[in-house]
Amino acid sequence: KVSSPLQDILRFLFREVCHCVFAGFQPGDDILKLTPYWIQAQQAQDELAGERQRSDDSEQACLKAQKKASDLEEDVRALREVAQRHKQEVVEARKIQDMHLQEQTELRTKMAQLQEINEIRADSLREATAEAMTLQGRFYGANRDIEESRRESMKLAAELKEKDNRLEALERQMNDLKRAIALMTEDDDAVERVQGPMSPPLPAMHHGLVAELMAPPPG
């Protein structure tokens, strides 16, 4: 190969241009496989813009995450307050439940006592009922006796009234006989003797006739 000064100059310029254009150029390298500086700069700029975008996105994501974390902290605080209230409500509910259990125990004790008292009262009521039935039977018997006594009294009163009527009739007959005797004798003295103190007094005769009439019939 014959070299000329022009070729050497061109070769020199080519090498210098390649050194200026391509990073890490060595004589004999295939320039088709090398990347120029501006391409690398453009790629670096693109990568820088992408990194900046990713940085902004990361910052936005961080802000969102911080806001979400703040919201979550608020939610956690609210949940803790709710849990605390629920815990207090559970404690109060347990207290109320204990009070209800105590009241139930007291009510059961009172119910047992009332049941015992009711049983005692039931026994007393049965005894009182038995006594009342006995007294009622006696009362019915006494009423029967009183009714029989009343009937006997009415019967005796009727008999006494009948005897009184008979006695009055006999007295009227006696007085009629006395007047008839006095008229027949036509003697005033005889009339006075008949009605005077020598004659038996009417009350004595009345009692004698009453005793005679009240006497039981013979046989």
Coordinates of N, CA and C in Angstrom, one line a residue:
K1 N 0.8 -1.2 0.0 CA 0.0 0.0 0.0 C 0.9 1.2 0.0
V2 N 0.6 2.2 -0.9 CA 1.4 3.4 -0.9 C 0.7 4.5 -0.2
S3 N 1.3 5.1 0.8 CA 0.7 6.1 1.5 C 1.1 7.5 0.9
S4 N 0.2 8.4 1.1 CA 0.5 9.8 0.6 C 0.3 10.7 1.8
P5 N 0.9 11.8 1.7 CA 0.6 12.8 2.8 C -0.8 13.2 3.0
L6 N -1.6 13.2 1.9 CA -3.0 13.6 2.0 C -3.7 12.5 2.8
Q7 N -3.4 11.2 2.5 CA -4.1 10.1 3.2 C -3.7 10.2 4.7
D8 N -2.4 10.4 4.9 CA -2.0 10.5 6.4 C -2.8 11.6 7.1
I9 N -2.9 12.8 6.3 CA -3.7 13.9 7.0 C -5.1 13.5 7.2
L10 N -5.7 12.9 6.2 CA -7.1 12.5 6.3 C -7.3 11.4 7.4
R11 N -6.3 10.5 7.5 CA -6.4 9.5 8.5 C -6.2 10.1 9.9
F12 N -5.4 11.1 10.0 CA -5.2 11.8 11.3 C -6.4 12.6 11.6
L13 N -7.0 13.2 10.7 CA -8.2 14.0 10.9 C -9.4 13.0 11.3
F14 N -9.4 11.9 10.7 CA -10.5 10.9 11.0 C -10.4 10.4 12.4
R15 N -9.1 10.1 12.8 CA -8.8 9.7 14.1 C -9.2 10.7 15.1
E16 N -8.9 12.0 14.9 CA -9.2 13.1 15.8 C -10.7 13.3 15.9
V17 N -11.3 13.2 14.7 CA -12.8 13.4 14.7 C -13.4 12.3 15.5
C18 N -12.9 11.1 15.3 CA -13.5 9.9 16.1 C -13.2 10.1 17.6
H19 N -12.0 10.6 17.9 CA -11.8 10.8 19.3 C -12.7 11.9 19.9
C20 N -13.0 12.9 19.0 CA -14.0 13.9 19.5 C -15.4 13.4 19.5
V21 N -15.7 12.5 18.6 CA -17.1 12.1 18.5 C -17.4 10.9 19.4
F22 N -16.6 10.0 19.5 CA -16.8 8.7 20.2 C -16.0 8.6 21.4
A23 N -16.6 8.2 22.5 CA -15.8 8.1 23.8 C -15.1 6.7 23.8
G24 N -13.9 6.8 24.2 CA -13.1 5.5 24.3 C -12.7 5.0 22.9
F25 N -12.6 5.9 21.9 CA -12.2 5.4 20.6 C -10.7 5.0 20.6
Q26 N -10.4 3.9 19.9 CA -9.1 3.4 19.7 C -8.9 3.1 18.2
P27 N -7.8 3.4 17.7 CA -7.6 3.2 16.3 C -7.9 1.7 16.0
G28 N -8.6 1.5 14.9 CA -9.0 0.1 14.5 C -10.3 -0.3 15.0
D29 N -11.0 0.5 15.9 CA -12.4 0.2 16.4 C -13.4 0.4 15.3
D30 N -14.4 -0.4 15.3 CA -15.5 -0.3 14.4 C -16.5 0.8 14.9
I31 N -16.5 1.9 14.1 CA -17.3 3.1 14.5 C -18.8 2.8 14.5
L32 N -19.2 1.8 13.7 CA -20.6 1.5 13.7 C -21.1 0.9 15.0
K33 N -20.2 0.4 15.8 CA -20.5 -0.1 17.1 C -20.3 0.9 18.2
L34 N -19.9 2.1 17.9 CA -19.7 3.1 18.9 C -20.8 4.1 18.9
T35 N -21.0 4.8 20.0 CA -22.1 5.7 20.2 C -21.5 7.1 20.3
P36 N -22.0 8.1 19.6 CA -21.4 9.4 19.7 C -21.7 10.1 21.0
Y37 N -21.0 11.1 21.3 CA -21.1 11.8 22.6 C -22.5 12.4 22.7
W38 N -23.1 13.0 21.7 CA -24.4 13.7 21.8 C -25.5 12.7 22.0
I39 N -25.3 11.5 21.4 CA -26.3 10.5 21.6 C -26.3 10.1 23.1
Q40 N -25.1 9.9 23.7 CA -25.0 9.6 25.1 C -25.5 10.7 26.0
A41 N -25.2 12.0 25.5 CA -25.7 13.1 26.3 C -27.3 13.2 26.2
Q42 N -27.8 12.9 25.0 CA -29.3 12.9 24.9 C -29.9 11.8 25.7
Q43 N -29.2 10.6 25.7 CA -29.7 9.5 26.5 C -29.6 9.9 28.0
A44 N -28.4 10.6 28.4 CA -28.3 11.0 29.8 C -29.3 12.0 30.1
Q45 N -29.6 12.9 29.2 CA -30.7 13.9 29.5 C -32.0 13.2 29.6
D46 N -32.3 12.3 28.7 CA -33.6 11.6 28.8 C -33.6 10.8 30.1
E47 N -32.5 10.1 30.5 CA -32.5 9.4 31.7 C -32.7 10.4 32.9
L48 N -32.0 11.5 32.8 CA -32.1 12.5 33.9 C -33.6 13.0 34.0
A49 N -34.2 13.3 32.8 CA -35.6 13.7 32.9 C -36.5 12.6 33.5
G50 N -36.2 11.4 33.0 CA -36.9 10.2 33.6 C -36.7 10.1 35.1
E51 N -35.4 10.3 35.5 CA -35.2 10.2 37.0 C -35.9 11.3 37.7
R52 N -35.9 12.6 37.1 CA -36.6 13.7 37.7 C -38.1 13.4 37.8
Q53 N -38.6 12.8 36.7 CA -40.0 12.5 36.7 C -40.3 11.4 37.8
R54 N -39.4 10.5 37.8 CA -39.6 9.4 38.9 C -39.4 10.0 40.3
S55 N -38.5 11.0 40.4 CA -38.3 11.6 41.7 C -39.6 12.4 42.0
D56 N -40.1 13.2 41.0 CA -41.4 13.9 41.3 C -42.5 12.9 41.7
D57 N -42.6 11.8 40.9 CA -43.6 10.8 41.2 C -43.4 10.2 42.6
S58 N -42.1 10.0 42.9 CA -41.8 9.5 44.2 C -42.2 10.5 45.3
E59 N -41.9 11.8 45.0 CA -42.3 12.8 46.0 C -43.8 12.9 46.2
Q60 N -44.5 12.8 45.0 CA -46.0 12.8 45.1 C -46.5 11.6 45.8
A61 N -45.8 10.5 45.5 CA -46.2 9.2 46.2 C -45.9 9.3 47.7
C62 N -44.8 9.9 48.0 CA -44.4 10.1 49.4 C -45.4 11.0 50.1
L63 N -45.8 12.1 49.4 CA -46.8 13.0 50.0 C -48.1 12.3 50.2
K64 N -48.5 11.6 49.1 CA -49.7 10.8 49.2 C -49.7 9.8 50.4
A65 N -48.5 9.1 50.4 CA -48.3 8.1 51.5 C -48.3 8.8 52.9
Q66 N -47.7 10.0 53.0 CA -47.7 10.7 54.2 C -49.1 11.1 54.6
K67 N -49.9 11.6 53.6 CA -51.3 12.0 53.8 C -52.1 10.8 54.2
K68 N -51.9 9.7 53.5 CA -52.6 8.5 53.8 C -52.2 8.0 55.2
A69 N -50.9 8.1 55.5 CA -50.4 7.7 56.8 C -51.1 8.6 57.9
S70 N -51.2 9.9 57.6 CA -51.8 10.8 58.6 C -53.3 10.4 58.7
D71 N -53.9 10.1 57.6 CA -55.3 9.7 57.6 C -55.5 8.4 58.4
L72 N -54.5 7.5 58.2 CA -54.6 6.2 58.9 C -54.3 6.5 60.4
E73 N -53.4 7.4 60.7 CA -53.2 7.7 62.1 C -54.5 8.3 62.7
E74 N -55.1 9.2 62.0 CA -56.4 9.7 62.5 C -57.4 8.6 62.7
D75 N -57.5 7.7 61.7 CA -58.4 6.5 61.8 C -58.0 5.6 63.0
V76 N -56.7 5.4 63.1 CA -56.3 4.6 64.2 C -56.6 5.3 65.6
R77 N -56.4 6.6 65.6 CA -56.8 7.3 66.8 C -58.3 7.2 67.1
A78 N -59.1 7.4 66.0 CA -60.5 7.3 66.2 C -60.9 5.9 66.6
L79 N -60.2 4.9 66.0 CA -60.5 3.5 66.3 C -60.2 3.2 67.8
R80 N -59.0 3.8 68.2 CA -58.6 3.6 69.6 C -59.7 4.2 70.6
E81 N -60.1 5.5 70.2 CA -61.2 6.1 71.0 C -62.4 5.2 71.0
V82 N -62.8 4.7 69.8 CA -64.0 3.9 69.8 C -63.8 2.6 70.6
A83 N -62.5 2.0 70.5 CA -62.2 0.8 71.3 C -62.3 1.1 72.8
Q84 N -61.8 2.3 73.1 CA -61.8 2.7 74.5 C -63.2 2.9 75.0
R85 N -64.1 3.5 74.2 CA -65.5 3.7 74.6 C -66.1 2.3 74.7
H86 N -65.8 1.4 73.7 CA -66.4 0.1 73.7 C -65.9 -0.7 75.0
K87 N -64.6 -0.5 75.3 CA -64.1 -1.1 76.5 C -64.9 -0.6 77.8
Q88 N -65.1 0.7 77.8 CA -65.8 1.3 78.9 C -67.2 0.8 79.0
E89 N -67.8 0.7 77.7 CA -69.2 0.2 77.7 C -69.3 -1.3 78.1
V90 N -68.2 -2.0 77.7 CA -68.2 -3.4 78.1 C -68.1 -3.5 79.7
V91 N -67.2 -2.7 80.2 CA -67.0 -2.7 81.7 C -68.4 -2.3 82.4
E92 N -69.0 -1.2 81.8 CA -70.3 -0.8 82.4 C -71.3 -2.0 82.2
A93 N -71.3 -2.6 81.0 CA -72.3 -3.7 80.8 C -72.0 -4.8 81.7
R94 N -70.7 -5.1 82.0 CA -70.4 -6.2 83.0 C -70.9 -5.8 84.4
K95 N -70.7 -4.5 84.7 CA -71.2 -4.1 86.0 C -72.7 -4.3 86.1
I96 N -73.4 -3.8 85.0 CA -74.9 -3.9 85.0 C -75.3 -5.4 85.0
Q97 N -74.5 -6.3 84.3 CA -74.8 -7.7 84.3 C -74.6 -8.3 85.7
D98 N -73.5 -7.8 86.3 CA -73.3 -8.3 87.7 C -74.5 -7.9 88.6
M99 N -74.9 -6.6 88.4 CA -76.0 -6.1 89.2 C -77.3 -6.9 88.9
H100 N -77.5 -7.2 87.6 CA -78.7 -8.0 87.3 C -78.6 -9.4 87.9
L101 N -77.4 -10.0 87.8 CA -77.2 -11.3 88.4 C -77.5 -11.3 89.9
Q102 N -77.0 -10.2 90.6 CA -77.2 -10.1 92.0 C -78.7 -9.9 92.3
E103 N -79.4 -9.1 91.4 CA -80.8 -8.9 91.6 C -81.6 -10.2 91.4
Q104 N -81.1 -10.9 90.3 CA -81.8 -12.2 90.1 C -81.6 -13.2 91.3
T105 N -80.4 -13.2 91.9 CA -80.2 -14.0 93.0 C -81.1 -13.6 94.2
E106 N -81.1 -12.3 94.4 CA -82.0 -11.8 95.5 C -83.5 -12.1 95.2
L107 N -83.9 -12.0 93.9 CA -85.3 -12.3 93.5 C -85.6 -13.8 93.7
R108 N -84.6 -14.6 93.4 CA -84.8 -16.0 93.6 C -84.9 -16.4 95.0
T109 N -84.1 -15.7 95.9 CA -84.2 -15.9 97.3 C -85.5 -15.5 97.8
K110 N -86.0 -14.3 97.4 CA -87.3 -13.8 97.8 C -88.4 -14.7 97.3
M111 N -88.3 -15.2 96.1 CA -89.3 -16.1 95.5 C -89.4 -17.4 96.3
A112 N -88.2 -17.9 96.7 CA -88.2 -19.1 97.5 C -88.8 -18.8 98.9
Q113 N -88.5 -17.7 99.5 CA -89.1 -17.3 100.7 C -90.6 -17.1 100.6
L114 N -91.1 -16.4 99.5 CA -92.5 -16.3 99.2 C -93.2 -17.6 99.0
Q115 N -92.5 -18.5 98.2 CA -93.1 -19.8 98.0 C -93.3 -20.6 99.3
E116 N -92.2 -20.5 100.2 CA -92.4 -21.1 101.5 C -93.5 -20.5 102.3
I117 N -93.6 -19.1 102.3 CA -94.7 -18.5 103.0 C -96.0 -18.9 102.4
N118 N -96.1 -19.0 101.0 CA -97.3 -19.4 100.4 C -97.7 -20.8 100.7
E119 N -96.7 -21.7 100.9 CA -97.0 -23.0 101.3 C -97.6 -23.0 102.7
I120 N -96.9 -22.2 103.6 CA -97.4 -22.1 104.9 C -98.8 -21.6 105.0
R121 N -99.0 -20.5 104.2 CA -100.4 -19.9 104.1 C -101.4 -20.9 103.5
A122 N -100.9 -21.7 102.5 CA -101.8 -22.7 101.9 C -102.2 -23.7 102.9
D123 N -101.2 -24.2 103.7 CA -101.6 -25.1 104.8 C -102.5 -24.5 105.8
S124 N -102.2 -23.2 106.2 CA -103.2 -22.6 107.1 C -104.5 -22.4 106.5
L125 N -104.6 -22.1 105.1 CA -105.8 -21.9 104.5 C -106.6 -23.2 104.4
R126 N -105.9 -24.3 104.2 CA -106.6 -25.6 104.2 C -107.1 -25.9 105.5
E127 N -106.3 -25.7 106.6 CA -106.8 -25.9 107.9 C -108.0 -25.0 108.2
A128 N -107.9 -23.7 107.8 CA -109.0 -22.8 108.0 C -110.3 -23.2 107.3
T129 N -110.0 -23.7 106.0 CA -111.1 -24.2 105.2 C -111.8 -25.4 105.8
A130 N -111.0 -26.3 106.4 CA -111.5 -27.5 107.0 C -112.3 -27.0 108.3
E131 N -111.8 -26.1 109.1 CA -112.5 -25.6 110.2 C -113.8 -24.9 109.8
A132 N -113.7 -24.1 108.7 CA -114.9 -23.4 108.2 C -115.9 -24.4 107.8
M133 N -115.5 -25.4 107.1 CA -116.5 -26.4 106.7 C -117.1 -27.1 107.9
T134 N -116.3 -27.4 108.9 CA -116.8 -28.0 110.1 C -117.8 -27.1 110.8
L135 N -117.4 -25.8 110.9 CA -118.3 -24.8 111.5 C -119.6 -24.6 110.6
Q136 N -119.4 -24.7 109.3 CA -120.6 -24.5 108.4 C -121.5 -25.7 108.6
G137 N -120.9 -26.9 108.8 CA -121.8 -28.1 109.1 C -122.5 -27.9 110.4
R138 N -121.8 -27.4 111.4 CA -122.4 -27.2 112.7 C -123.5 -26.1 112.6
F139 N -123.1 -25.0 111.8 CA -124.1 -24.0 111.6 C -125.4 -24.5 110.9
Y140 N -125.2 -25.3 109.9 CA -126.4 -25.9 109.3 C -127.2 -26.8 110.3
G141 N -126.4 -27.5 111.1 CA -127.1 -28.3 112.1 C -127.9 -27.5 113.1
A142 N -127.2 -26.4 113.5 CA -127.8 -25.4 114.5 C -129.0 -24.8 113.8
N143 N -128.9 -24.4 112.5 CA -130.1 -23.9 111.8 C -131.2 -24.8 111.8
R144 N -130.9 -26.1 111.5 CA -132.0 -27.1 111.5 C -132.6 -27.2 112.9
D145 N -131.7 -27.2 113.9 CA -132.3 -27.3 115.3 C -133.1 -26.0 115.6
I146 N -132.6 -24.8 115.2 CA -133.4 -23.6 115.4 C -134.7 -23.6 114.6
E147 N -134.6 -24.2 113.4 CA -135.9 -24.2 112.6 C -136.9 -25.2 113.2
E148 N -136.4 -26.3 113.7 CA -137.3 -27.2 114.4 C -137.8 -26.6 115.7
S149 N -136.9 -25.9 116.4 CA -137.4 -25.2 117.6 C -138.4 -24.2 117.3
R150 N -138.2 -23.4 116.2 CA -139.1 -22.4 115.8 C -140.5 -23.0 115.4
R151 N -140.4 -24.2 114.7 CA -141.7 -24.8 114.3 C -142.4 -25.3 115.6
E152 N -141.6 -25.9 116.5 CA -142.3 -26.3 117.8 C -142.8 -25.2 118.5
S153 N -142.1 -24.0 118.5 CA -142.6 -22.8 119.2 C -143.8 -22.3 118.6
M154 N -143.8 -22.3 117.2 CA -145.1 -21.9 116.5 C -146.2 -22.8 116.8
K155 N -145.9 -24.1 116.9 CA -146.9 -25.1 117.2 C -147.5 -24.9 118.6
L156 N -146.5 -24.7 119.6 CA -147.0 -24.4 120.9 C -147.8 -23.1 121.0
A157 N -147.3 -22.1 120.3 CA -148.0 -20.8 120.3 C -149.4 -21.0 119.8
A158 N -149.5 -21.8 118.7 CA -150.9 -22.1 118.1 C -151.8 -22.8 119.1
E159 N -151.1 -23.8 119.8 CA -151.9 -24.6 120.8 C -152.3 -23.7 121.9
L160 N -151.4 -22.8 122.4 CA -151.7 -21.9 123.5 C -152.8 -20.9 123.1
K161 N -152.7 -20.4 121.8 CA -153.7 -19.5 121.4 C -155.1 -20.2 121.3
E162 N -155.1 -21.5 120.9 CA -156.3 -22.2 120.8 C -156.9 -22.4 122.2
K163 N -156.0 -22.8 123.2 CA -156.5 -22.9 124.6 C -157.0 -21.6 125.1
D164 N -156.3 -20.5 124.8 CA -156.8 -19.2 125.3 C -158.2 -18.9 124.7
N165 N -158.3 -19.3 123.4 CA -159.6 -19.0 122.8 C -160.7 -19.9 123.5
R166 N -160.3 -21.1 123.8 CA -161.3 -22.0 124.5 C -161.6 -21.5 125.9
L167 N -160.5 -20.9 126.6 CA -160.7 -20.4 127.9 C -161.6 -19.2 127.9
E168 N -161.4 -18.3 126.9 CA -162.2 -17.1 126.8 C -163.7 -17.6 126.5
A169 N -163.8 -18.6 125.7 CA -165.2 -19.1 125.4 C -165.8 -19.6 126.7
L170 N -165.0 -20.4 127.5 CA -165.6 -20.9 128.8 C -165.9 -19.8 129.7
E171 N -165.1 -18.7 129.8 CA -165.4 -17.6 130.7 C -166.7 -16.9 130.2
R172 N -166.8 -16.8 128.9 CA -168.1 -16.1 128.4 C -169.3 -17.0 128.8
Q173 N -169.1 -18.3 128.6 CA -170.2 -19.2 129.0 C -170.5 -19.1 130.5
M174 N -169.4 -19.0 131.3 CA -169.6 -18.9 132.8 C -170.4 -17.6 133.1
N175 N -169.9 -16.5 132.5 CA -170.6 -15.3 132.8 C -172.0 -15.3 132.3
D176 N -172.3 -16.0 131.2 CA -173.7 -16.1 130.8 C -174.5 -16.9 131.8
L177 N -173.9 -18.0 132.3 CA -174.6 -18.8 133.3 C -174.9 -18.0 134.6
K178 N -173.9 -17.2 135.0 CA -174.1 -16.4 136.2 C -175.2 -15.4 136.0
R179 N -175.2 -14.8 134.8 CA -176.3 -13.8 134.6 C -177.7 -14.5 134.5
A180 N -177.6 -15.7 133.9 CA -178.9 -16.5 133.8 C -179.4 -16.8 135.2
I181 N -178.5 -17.3 136.0 CA -178.9 -17.6 137.4 C -179.4 -16.4 138.1
A182 N -178.8 -15.3 138.0 CA -179.2 -14.1 138.7 C -180.6 -13.7 138.1
L183 N -180.8 -13.8 136.9 CA -182.1 -13.4 136.3 C -183.2 -14.4 136.8
M184 N -182.8 -15.6 136.9 CA -183.8 -16.6 137.3 C -184.2 -16.4 138.7
T185 N -183.4 -16.1 139.6 CA -183.7 -15.9 141.0 C -184.3 -14.6 141.2
E186 N -184.0 -13.6 140.3 CA -184.5 -12.2 140.4 C -184.1 -11.7 141.8
D187 N -183.0 -12.0 142.2 CA -182.5 -11.5 143.5 C -181.3 -10.7 143.3
D188 N -181.3 -9.4 143.7 CA -180.1 -8.6 143.6 C -179.0 -9.0 144.4
D189 N -179.4 -9.5 145.7 CA -178.3 -10.0 146.5 C -177.6 -11.2 146.0
A190 N -178.4 -12.0 145.3 CA -177.8 -13.2 144.7 C -176.8 -12.8 143.6
V191 N -177.3 -11.8 142.9 CA -176.4 -11.3 141.8 C -175.1 -10.7 142.4
E192 N -175.2 -10.0 143.6 CA -174.0 -9.4 144.2 C -173.1 -10.5 144.7
R193 N -173.8 -11.6 145.3 CA -173.0 -12.7 145.8 C -172.3 -13.4 144.7
V194 N -173.0 -13.5 143.5 CA -172.3 -14.2 142.4 C -171.1 -13.4 141.9
Q195 N -171.2 -12.0 141.9 CA -170.1 -11.2 141.4 C -169.3 -10.6 142.5
G196 N -169.7 -10.8 143.8 CA -168.9 -10.2 144.9 C -167.7 -11.0 145.3
P197 N -167.2 -10.6 146.5 CA -166.0 -11.2 147.0 C -166.1 -12.7 147.4
M198 N -167.4 -13.1 147.6 CA -167.6 -14.5 148.0 C -167.3 -15.4 146.8
S199 N -167.5 -15.0 145.6 CA -167.3 -15.8 144.4 C -165.8 -16.0 144.1
P200 N -165.4 -17.1 143.6 CA -163.9 -17.3 143.3 C -163.4 -16.3 142.3
P201 N -162.3 -15.7 142.5 CA -161.8 -14.6 141.6 C -161.5 -15.2 140.2
L202 N -161.8 -14.4 139.2 CA -161.6 -14.8 137.9 C -160.2 -15.2 137.5
P203 N -159.2 -14.4 138.0 CA -157.9 -14.8 137.6 C -157.5 -16.2 138.1
A204 N -157.9 -16.5 139.4 CA -157.7 -17.9 139.9 C -158.3 -18.9 139.0
M205 N -159.6 -18.7 138.7 CA -160.3 -19.6 137.8 C -159.6 -19.7 136.4
H206 N -159.1 -18.5 136.0 CA -158.4 -18.5 134.7 C -157.2 -19.4 134.7
H207 N -156.4 -19.3 135.9 CA -155.2 -20.1 136.0 C -155.5 -21.6 136.1
G208 N -156.6 -21.9 136.8 CA -157.0 -23.3 137.0 C -157.4 -23.9 135.6
L209 N -158.2 -23.1 134.9 CA -158.6 -23.6 133.5 C -157.5 -23.7 132.6
V210 N -156.5 -22.8 132.7 CA -155.3 -22.9 131.9 C -154.5 -24.1 132.2
A211 N -154.4 -24.4 133.5 CA -153.6 -25.6 133.9 C -154.4 -26.8 133.4
E212 N -155.7 -26.8 133.5 CA -156.5 -27.9 133.1 C -156.4 -28.1 131.6
L213 N -156.4 -27.0 130.8 CA -156.3 -27.1 129.4 C -154.9 -27.5 128.9
M214 N -153.9 -27.0 129.7 CA -152.5 -27.4 129.3 C -152.1 -28.8 129.7
A215 N -152.9 -29.4 130.5 CA -152.5 -30.8 130.9 C -152.6 -31.7 129.8
P216 N -151.7 -32.7 129.7 CA -151.8 -33.6 128.5 C -153.0 -34.5 128.6
P217 N -153.6 -34.8 127.4 CA -154.8 -35.6 127.4 C -154.6 -37.0 128.0
P218 N -155.5 -37.5 128.6 CA -155.4 -38.9 129.2 C -155.2 -39.9 128.2
G219 N -154.4 -41.0 128.6 CA -154.2 -42.1 127.7 C -153.3 -41.7 126.6

